[in-house]
Short mmCIF file of C-alpha atoms and ligand atoms in Angstrom, two decimals:
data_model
loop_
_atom_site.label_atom_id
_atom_site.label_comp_id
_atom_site.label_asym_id
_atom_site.label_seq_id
_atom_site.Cartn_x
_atom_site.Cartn_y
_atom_site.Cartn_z
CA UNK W 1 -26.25 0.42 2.55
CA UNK W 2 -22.71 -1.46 2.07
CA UNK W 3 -20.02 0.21 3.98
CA UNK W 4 -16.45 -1.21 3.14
CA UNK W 5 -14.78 -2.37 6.23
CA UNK W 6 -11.65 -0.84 8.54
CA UNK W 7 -9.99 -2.70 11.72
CA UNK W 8 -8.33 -0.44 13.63
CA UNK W 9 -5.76 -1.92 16.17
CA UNK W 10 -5.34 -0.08 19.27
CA UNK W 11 -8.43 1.53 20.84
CA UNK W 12 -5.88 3.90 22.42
CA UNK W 13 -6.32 7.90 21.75
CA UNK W 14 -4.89 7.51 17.96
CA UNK W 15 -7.53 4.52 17.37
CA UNK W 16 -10.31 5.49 18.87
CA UNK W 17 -9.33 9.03 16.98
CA UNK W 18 -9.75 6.87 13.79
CA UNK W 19 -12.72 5.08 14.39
CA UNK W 20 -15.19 8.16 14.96
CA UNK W 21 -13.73 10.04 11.66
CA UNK W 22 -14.42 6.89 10.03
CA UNK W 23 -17.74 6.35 11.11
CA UNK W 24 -18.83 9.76 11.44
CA UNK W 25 -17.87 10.55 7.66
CA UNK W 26 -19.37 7.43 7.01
CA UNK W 27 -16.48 5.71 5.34
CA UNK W 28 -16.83 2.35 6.67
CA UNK W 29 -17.99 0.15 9.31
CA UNK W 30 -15.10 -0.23 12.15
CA UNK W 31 -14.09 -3.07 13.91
CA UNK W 32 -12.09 -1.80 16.90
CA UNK W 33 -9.58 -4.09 18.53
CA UNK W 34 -7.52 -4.02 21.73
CA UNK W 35 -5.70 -6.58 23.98
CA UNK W 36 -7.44 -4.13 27.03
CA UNK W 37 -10.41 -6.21 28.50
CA UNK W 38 -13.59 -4.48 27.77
CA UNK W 39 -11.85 -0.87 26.45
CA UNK W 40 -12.88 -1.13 23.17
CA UNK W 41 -16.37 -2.61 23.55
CA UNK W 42 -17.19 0.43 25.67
CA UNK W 43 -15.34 2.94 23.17
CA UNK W 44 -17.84 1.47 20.28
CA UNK W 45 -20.83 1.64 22.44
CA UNK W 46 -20.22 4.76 23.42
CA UNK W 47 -19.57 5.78 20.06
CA UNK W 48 -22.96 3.42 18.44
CA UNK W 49 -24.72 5.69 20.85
CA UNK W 50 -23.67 8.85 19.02
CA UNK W 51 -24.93 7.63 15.69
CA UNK W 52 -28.58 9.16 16.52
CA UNK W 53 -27.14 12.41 17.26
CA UNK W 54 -24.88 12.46 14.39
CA UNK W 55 -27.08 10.70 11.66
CA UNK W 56 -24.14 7.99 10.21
CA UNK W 57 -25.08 4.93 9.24
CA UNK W 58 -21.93 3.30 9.12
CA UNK W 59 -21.58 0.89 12.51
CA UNK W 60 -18.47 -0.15 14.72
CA UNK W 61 -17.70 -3.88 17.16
CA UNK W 62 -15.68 -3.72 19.80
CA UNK W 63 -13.30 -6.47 20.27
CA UNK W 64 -10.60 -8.64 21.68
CA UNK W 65 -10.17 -10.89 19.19
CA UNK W 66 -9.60 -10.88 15.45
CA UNK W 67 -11.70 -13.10 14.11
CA UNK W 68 -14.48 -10.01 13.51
CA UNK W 69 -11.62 -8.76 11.14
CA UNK W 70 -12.04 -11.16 8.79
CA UNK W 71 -11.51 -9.66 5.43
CA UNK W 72 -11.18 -5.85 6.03
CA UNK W 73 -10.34 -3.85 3.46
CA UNK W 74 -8.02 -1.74 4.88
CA UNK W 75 -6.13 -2.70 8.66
CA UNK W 76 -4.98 0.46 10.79
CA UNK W 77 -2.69 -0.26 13.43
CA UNK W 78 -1.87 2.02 16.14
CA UNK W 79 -1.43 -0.18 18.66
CA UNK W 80 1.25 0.28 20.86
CA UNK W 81 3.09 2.44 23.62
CA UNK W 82 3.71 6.50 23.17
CA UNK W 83 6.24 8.53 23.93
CA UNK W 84 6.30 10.59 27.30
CA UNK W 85 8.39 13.31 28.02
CA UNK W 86 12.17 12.82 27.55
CA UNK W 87 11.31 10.02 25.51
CA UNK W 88 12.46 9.65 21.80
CA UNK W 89 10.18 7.92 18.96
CA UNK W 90 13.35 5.54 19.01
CA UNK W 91 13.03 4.19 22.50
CA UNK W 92 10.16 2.91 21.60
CA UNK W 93 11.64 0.00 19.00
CA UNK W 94 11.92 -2.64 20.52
CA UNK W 95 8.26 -2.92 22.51
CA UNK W 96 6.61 -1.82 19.59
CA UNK W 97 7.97 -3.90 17.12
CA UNK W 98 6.99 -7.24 18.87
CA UNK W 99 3.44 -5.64 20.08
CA UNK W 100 2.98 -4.41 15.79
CA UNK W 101 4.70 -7.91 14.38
CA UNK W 102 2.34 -9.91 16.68
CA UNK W 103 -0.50 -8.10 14.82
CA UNK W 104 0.43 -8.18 11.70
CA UNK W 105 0.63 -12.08 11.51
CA UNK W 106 -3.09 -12.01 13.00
CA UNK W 107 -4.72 -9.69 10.46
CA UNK W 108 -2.27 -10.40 7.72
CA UNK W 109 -4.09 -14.30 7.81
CA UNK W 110 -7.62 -13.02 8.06
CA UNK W 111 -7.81 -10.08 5.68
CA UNK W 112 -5.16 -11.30 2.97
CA UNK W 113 -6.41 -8.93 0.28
CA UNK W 114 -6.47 -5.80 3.01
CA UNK W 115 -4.23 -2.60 2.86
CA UNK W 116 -2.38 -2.04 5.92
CA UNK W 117 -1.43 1.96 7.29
CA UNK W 118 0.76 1.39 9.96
CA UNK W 119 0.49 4.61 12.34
CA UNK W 120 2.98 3.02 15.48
CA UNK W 121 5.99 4.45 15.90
CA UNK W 122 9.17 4.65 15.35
CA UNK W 123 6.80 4.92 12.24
CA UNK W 124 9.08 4.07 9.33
CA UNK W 125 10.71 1.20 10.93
CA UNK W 126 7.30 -0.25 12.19
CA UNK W 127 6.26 0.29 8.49
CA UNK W 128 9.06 -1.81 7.54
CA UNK W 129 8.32 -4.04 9.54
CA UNK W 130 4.54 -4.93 8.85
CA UNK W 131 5.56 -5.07 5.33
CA UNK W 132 8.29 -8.09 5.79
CA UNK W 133 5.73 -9.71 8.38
CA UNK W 134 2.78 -9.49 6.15
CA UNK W 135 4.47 -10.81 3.20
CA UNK W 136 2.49 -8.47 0.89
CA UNK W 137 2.98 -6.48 -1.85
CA UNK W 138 4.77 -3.43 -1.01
CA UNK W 139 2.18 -1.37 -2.67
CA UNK W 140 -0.54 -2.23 0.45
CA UNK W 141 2.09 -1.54 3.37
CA UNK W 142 1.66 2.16 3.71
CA UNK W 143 2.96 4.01 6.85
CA UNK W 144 1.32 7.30 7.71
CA UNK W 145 3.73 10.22 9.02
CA UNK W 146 3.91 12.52 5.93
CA UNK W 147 0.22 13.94 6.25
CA UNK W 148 0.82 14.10 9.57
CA UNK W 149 4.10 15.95 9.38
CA UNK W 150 2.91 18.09 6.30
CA UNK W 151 -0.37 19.38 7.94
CA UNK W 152 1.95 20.52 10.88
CA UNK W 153 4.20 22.70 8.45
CA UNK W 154 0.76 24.59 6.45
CA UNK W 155 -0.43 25.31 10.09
CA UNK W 156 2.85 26.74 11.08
CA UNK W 157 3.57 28.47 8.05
CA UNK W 158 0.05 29.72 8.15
CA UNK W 159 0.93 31.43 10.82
CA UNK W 160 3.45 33.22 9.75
CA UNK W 161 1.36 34.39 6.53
CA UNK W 162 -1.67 35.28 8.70
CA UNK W 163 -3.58 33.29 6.17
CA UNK W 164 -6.70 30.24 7.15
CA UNK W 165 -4.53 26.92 6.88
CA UNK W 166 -5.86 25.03 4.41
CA UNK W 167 -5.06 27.93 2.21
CA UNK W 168 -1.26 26.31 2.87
CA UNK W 169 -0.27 23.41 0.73
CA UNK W 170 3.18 22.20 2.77
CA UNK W 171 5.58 18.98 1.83
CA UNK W 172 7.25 17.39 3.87
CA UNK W 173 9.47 14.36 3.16
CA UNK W 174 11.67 11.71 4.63
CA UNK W 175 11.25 9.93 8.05
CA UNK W 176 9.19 10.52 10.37
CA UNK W 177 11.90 11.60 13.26
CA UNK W 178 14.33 14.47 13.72
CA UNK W 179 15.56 14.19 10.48
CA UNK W 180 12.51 14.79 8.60
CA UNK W 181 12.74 16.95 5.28
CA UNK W 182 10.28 20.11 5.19
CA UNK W 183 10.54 21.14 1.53
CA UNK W 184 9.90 24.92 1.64
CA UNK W 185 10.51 24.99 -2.24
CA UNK W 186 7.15 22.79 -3.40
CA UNK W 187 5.10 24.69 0.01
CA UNK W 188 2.83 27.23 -1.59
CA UNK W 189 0.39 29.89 -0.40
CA UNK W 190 -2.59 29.98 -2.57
CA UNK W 191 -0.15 28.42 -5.58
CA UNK W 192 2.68 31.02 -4.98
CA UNK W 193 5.73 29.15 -3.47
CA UNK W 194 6.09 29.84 0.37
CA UNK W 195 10.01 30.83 -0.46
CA UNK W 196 8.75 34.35 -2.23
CA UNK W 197 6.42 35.23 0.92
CA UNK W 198 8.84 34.47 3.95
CA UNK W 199 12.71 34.67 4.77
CA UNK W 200 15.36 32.27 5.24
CA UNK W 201 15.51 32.48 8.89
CA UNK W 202 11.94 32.65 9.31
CA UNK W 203 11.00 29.65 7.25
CA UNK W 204 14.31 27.69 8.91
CA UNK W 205 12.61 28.34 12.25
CA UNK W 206 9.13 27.02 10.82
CA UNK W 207 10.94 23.83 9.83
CA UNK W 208 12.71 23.25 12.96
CA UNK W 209 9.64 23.96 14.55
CA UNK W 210 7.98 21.16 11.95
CA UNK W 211 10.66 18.23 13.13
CA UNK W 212 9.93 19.35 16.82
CA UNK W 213 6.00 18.97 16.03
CA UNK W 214 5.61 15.69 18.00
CA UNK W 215 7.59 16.82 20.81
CA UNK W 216 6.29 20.16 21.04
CA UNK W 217 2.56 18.07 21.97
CA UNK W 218 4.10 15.58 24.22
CA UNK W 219 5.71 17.97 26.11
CA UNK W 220 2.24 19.82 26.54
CA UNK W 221 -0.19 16.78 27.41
CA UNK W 222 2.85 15.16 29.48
CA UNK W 223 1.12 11.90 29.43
CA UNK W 224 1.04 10.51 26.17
CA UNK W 225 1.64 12.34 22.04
CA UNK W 226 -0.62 14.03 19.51
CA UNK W 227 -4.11 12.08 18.76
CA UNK W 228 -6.25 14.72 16.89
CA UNK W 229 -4.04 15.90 13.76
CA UNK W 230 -2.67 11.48 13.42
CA UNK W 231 -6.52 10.33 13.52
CA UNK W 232 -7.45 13.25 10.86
CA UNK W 233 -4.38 12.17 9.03
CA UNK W 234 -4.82 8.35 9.00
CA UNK W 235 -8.29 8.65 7.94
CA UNK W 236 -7.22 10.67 4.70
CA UNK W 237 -5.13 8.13 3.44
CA UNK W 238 -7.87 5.62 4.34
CA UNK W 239 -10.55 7.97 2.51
CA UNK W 240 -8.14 8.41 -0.57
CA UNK W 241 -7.85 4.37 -0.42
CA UNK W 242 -11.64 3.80 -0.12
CA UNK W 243 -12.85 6.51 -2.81
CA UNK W 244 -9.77 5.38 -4.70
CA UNK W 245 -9.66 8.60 -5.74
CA UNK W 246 -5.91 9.26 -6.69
CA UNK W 247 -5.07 11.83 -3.95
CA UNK W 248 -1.35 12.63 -3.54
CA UNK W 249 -0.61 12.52 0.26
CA UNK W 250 3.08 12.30 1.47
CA UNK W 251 3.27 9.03 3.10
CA UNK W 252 5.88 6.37 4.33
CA UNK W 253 6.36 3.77 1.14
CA UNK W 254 8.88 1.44 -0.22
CA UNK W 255 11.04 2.89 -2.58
CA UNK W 256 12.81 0.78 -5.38
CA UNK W 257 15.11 3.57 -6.82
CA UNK W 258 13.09 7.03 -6.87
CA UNK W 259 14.74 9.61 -5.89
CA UNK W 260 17.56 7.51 -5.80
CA UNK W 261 16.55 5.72 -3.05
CA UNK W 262 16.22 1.77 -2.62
CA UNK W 263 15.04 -0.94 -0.58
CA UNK W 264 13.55 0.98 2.11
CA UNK W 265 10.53 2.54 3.32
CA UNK W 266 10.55 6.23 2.82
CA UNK W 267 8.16 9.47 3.20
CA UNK W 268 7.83 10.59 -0.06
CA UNK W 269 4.51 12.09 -2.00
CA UNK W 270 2.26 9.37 -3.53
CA UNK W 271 -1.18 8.86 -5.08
CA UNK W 272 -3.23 6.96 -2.92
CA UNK W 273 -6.11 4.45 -4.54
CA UNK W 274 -7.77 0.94 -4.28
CA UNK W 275 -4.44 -0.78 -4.83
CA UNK W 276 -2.57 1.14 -2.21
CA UNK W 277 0.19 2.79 -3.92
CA UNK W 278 -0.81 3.67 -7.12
CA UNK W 279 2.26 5.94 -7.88
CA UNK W 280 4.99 7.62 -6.23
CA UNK W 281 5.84 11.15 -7.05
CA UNK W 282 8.95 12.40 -7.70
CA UNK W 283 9.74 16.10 -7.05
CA UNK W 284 12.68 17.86 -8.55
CA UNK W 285 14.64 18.36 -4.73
CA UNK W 286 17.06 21.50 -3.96
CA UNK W 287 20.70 19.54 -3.69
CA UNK W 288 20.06 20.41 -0.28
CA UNK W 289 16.82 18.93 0.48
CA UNK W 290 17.71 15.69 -1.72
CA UNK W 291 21.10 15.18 0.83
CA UNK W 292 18.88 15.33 4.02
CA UNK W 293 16.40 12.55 2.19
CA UNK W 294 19.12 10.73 1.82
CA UNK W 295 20.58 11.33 5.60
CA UNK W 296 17.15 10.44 6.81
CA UNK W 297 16.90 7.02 5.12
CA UNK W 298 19.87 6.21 6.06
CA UNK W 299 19.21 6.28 9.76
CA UNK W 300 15.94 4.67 9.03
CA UNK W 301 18.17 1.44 7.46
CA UNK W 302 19.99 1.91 10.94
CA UNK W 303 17.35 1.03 12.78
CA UNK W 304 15.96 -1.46 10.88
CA UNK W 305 19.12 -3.47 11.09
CA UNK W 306 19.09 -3.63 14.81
CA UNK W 307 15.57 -5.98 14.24
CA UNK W 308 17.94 -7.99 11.72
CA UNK W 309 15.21 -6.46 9.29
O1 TXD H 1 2.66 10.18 12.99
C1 TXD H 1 2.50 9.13 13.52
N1 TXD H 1 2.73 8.01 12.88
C2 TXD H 1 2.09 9.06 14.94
C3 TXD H 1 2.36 7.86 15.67
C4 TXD H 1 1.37 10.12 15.55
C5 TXD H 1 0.85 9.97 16.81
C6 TXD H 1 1.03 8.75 17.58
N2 TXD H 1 1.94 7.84 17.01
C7 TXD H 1 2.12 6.52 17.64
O2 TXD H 1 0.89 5.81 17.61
C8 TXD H 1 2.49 6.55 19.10
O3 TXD H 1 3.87 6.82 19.27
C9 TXD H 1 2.13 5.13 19.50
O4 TXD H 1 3.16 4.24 19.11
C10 TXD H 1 0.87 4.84 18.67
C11 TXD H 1 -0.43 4.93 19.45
O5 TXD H 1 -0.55 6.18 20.10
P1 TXD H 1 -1.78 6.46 21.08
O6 TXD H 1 -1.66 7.86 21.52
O7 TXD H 1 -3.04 5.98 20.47
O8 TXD H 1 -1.38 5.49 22.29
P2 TXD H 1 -2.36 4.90 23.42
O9 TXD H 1 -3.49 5.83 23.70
O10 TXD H 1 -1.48 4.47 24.54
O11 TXD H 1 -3.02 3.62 22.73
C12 TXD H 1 -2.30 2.49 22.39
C13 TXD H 1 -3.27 1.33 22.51
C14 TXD H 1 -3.68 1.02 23.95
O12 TXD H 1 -5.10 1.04 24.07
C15 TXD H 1 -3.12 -0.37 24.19
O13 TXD H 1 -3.92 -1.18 25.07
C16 TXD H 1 -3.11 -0.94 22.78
O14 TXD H 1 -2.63 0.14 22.00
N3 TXD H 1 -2.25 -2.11 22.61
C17 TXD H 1 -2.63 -3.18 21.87
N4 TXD H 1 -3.73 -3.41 21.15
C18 TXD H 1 -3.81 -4.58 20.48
N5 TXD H 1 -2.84 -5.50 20.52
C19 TXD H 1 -1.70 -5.32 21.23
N6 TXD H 1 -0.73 -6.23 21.23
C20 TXD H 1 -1.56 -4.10 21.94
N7 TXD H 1 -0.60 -3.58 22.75
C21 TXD H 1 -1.04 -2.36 23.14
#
């Protein structure tokens, strides 16, 4: 059978994350790259020798070079370093964005029809980033935070309504940082919106507890940030991409005047297909909500200027 075909950058906890959901729901064959002699060879062994157990049929390389990338469909990077405790996803710029630009220029040459999800933070900037690198259409540079972010706020408000979580449909918008926007006003329970079922102050404490998500996980593992909820969430927008099936995901996309916004990258909802972006979505926000969008773009264009982006 003919499996499309995924790089994933970084053989790291997020990557390697992302190359067994891929292969083990049979998406697509993997090549798995890392500048680590030897790591990701012995990650896709290890993970070839699983295939018996769990029946795929889809295959992953190993690799320290990109010529096996040649003409992926999709490229996920996740290269790059984490955060640690006391660490912001700021302080990671400057690294980051010469480890993801270096990348970009070597899989932007080999796969030029590919999508790119950029999953290396700070994740909006990086997003930025890979799109001015790649020179691509801003419809196939597509950062993943939103899923990410949103999945955290049905768990938490699931919680709170005592109800299984994926009976919790939860937006959240803007960047991926502090200032991120939970939208308790298009969150629903089963349809209803989550506003009707919980109070103020409780659902204020779910979102804080939301923008603290990433934290919250560092601050437990103490040696590195979340892997198991950003594979799962990578790999969605990957699926949606693959299947081009239309699924609305929040994700990190340029914006050229929704929601009033322009000329940056963004979290906002958007349908996901073989093109990348097929359309962005744009919700009716509270005054509120629509201000801290606003806020949190701005101090994504912040950051971007300090890379003269
Ligand atoms: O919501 C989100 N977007 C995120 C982002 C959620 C979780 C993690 N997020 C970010 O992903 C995190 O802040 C990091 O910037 C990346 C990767 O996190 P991960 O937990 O996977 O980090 P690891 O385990 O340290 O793995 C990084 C790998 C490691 O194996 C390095 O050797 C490799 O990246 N690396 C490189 N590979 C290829 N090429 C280059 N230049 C390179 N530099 C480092």
């Amino acid at each position: 059978m003919k499996f499309p075909k995924v790089t994933v950058v970084g053989a790291g906890f997020v990557g390697a994350g992302c190359a067994q959901r891929l292969l083990e729901k049979q998406l697509a064959n993997v090549v798995l790259v890392d500048v680590v002699d030897s790591l990701p060879q012995g990650k896709a062994l290890d993970m070839m020798e699983s295939a018996p157990i769990e029946k795929f049929q889809t295959s992953i390389v190993g690799t320290n070079s990109y010529e096996e990338t040649k003409n992926s469909d999709i490229v996920i990077i996740t290269a790059g370093l984490a955060r640690k405790p006391g660490m912001s996803r700021d302080d990671l710029q400057a690294k980051n964005a010469e480890i993801v630009g270096g990348i970009v220029t070597e899989v932007s040459s080999r796969s030029p029809q590919a999508i790119l999800i950029i999953v290396t933070n700070p994740l909006d900037v990086m997003t930025y980033l890979a799109w001015k690198k790649s020179g691509f259409d801003h419809k196939r540079v597509i950062g993943m935070a939103g899923v990410l972010d949103s999945a955290r706020y049905a768990y938490f408000l699931s919680l709170e309504l005592k109800c299984v979580p994926s009976d919790v449909e939860a937006v959240v918008l803007g960047g991926h940082g502090d200032l991120m926007v939970p939208a308790p006003e298009f969150s629903t329970f089963k349809g209803k919106p989550v506003t009707q079922l919980i109070s103020k102050e409780k659902i204020e404490a779910i979102n804080q507890r939301t923008r603290d998500g990433g934290i919250e996980i560092v601050n437990l593992l103490k040696t590195g940030s979340a892997y198991y909820a950003p594979s799962s969430s990578a790999v969605a927008m990957a699926e949606a991409i693959l299947k081009d099936s239309g699924r609305v995901l929040p994700c990190c996309v340029y914006l050229t005047g929704q929601y009033g916004i322009k000329d940056t990258y963004c979290g906002v909802p958007v349908s996901l297909g073989k093109e990348g972006v097929k359309k962005v979505v744009e919700l009716k926000l509270s005054a509120e909500s629509a201000a801290q969008l606003k806020r949190s773009t701005e101090h994504v264009r912040e950051h971007c200027a300090k890379l003269n982006l």
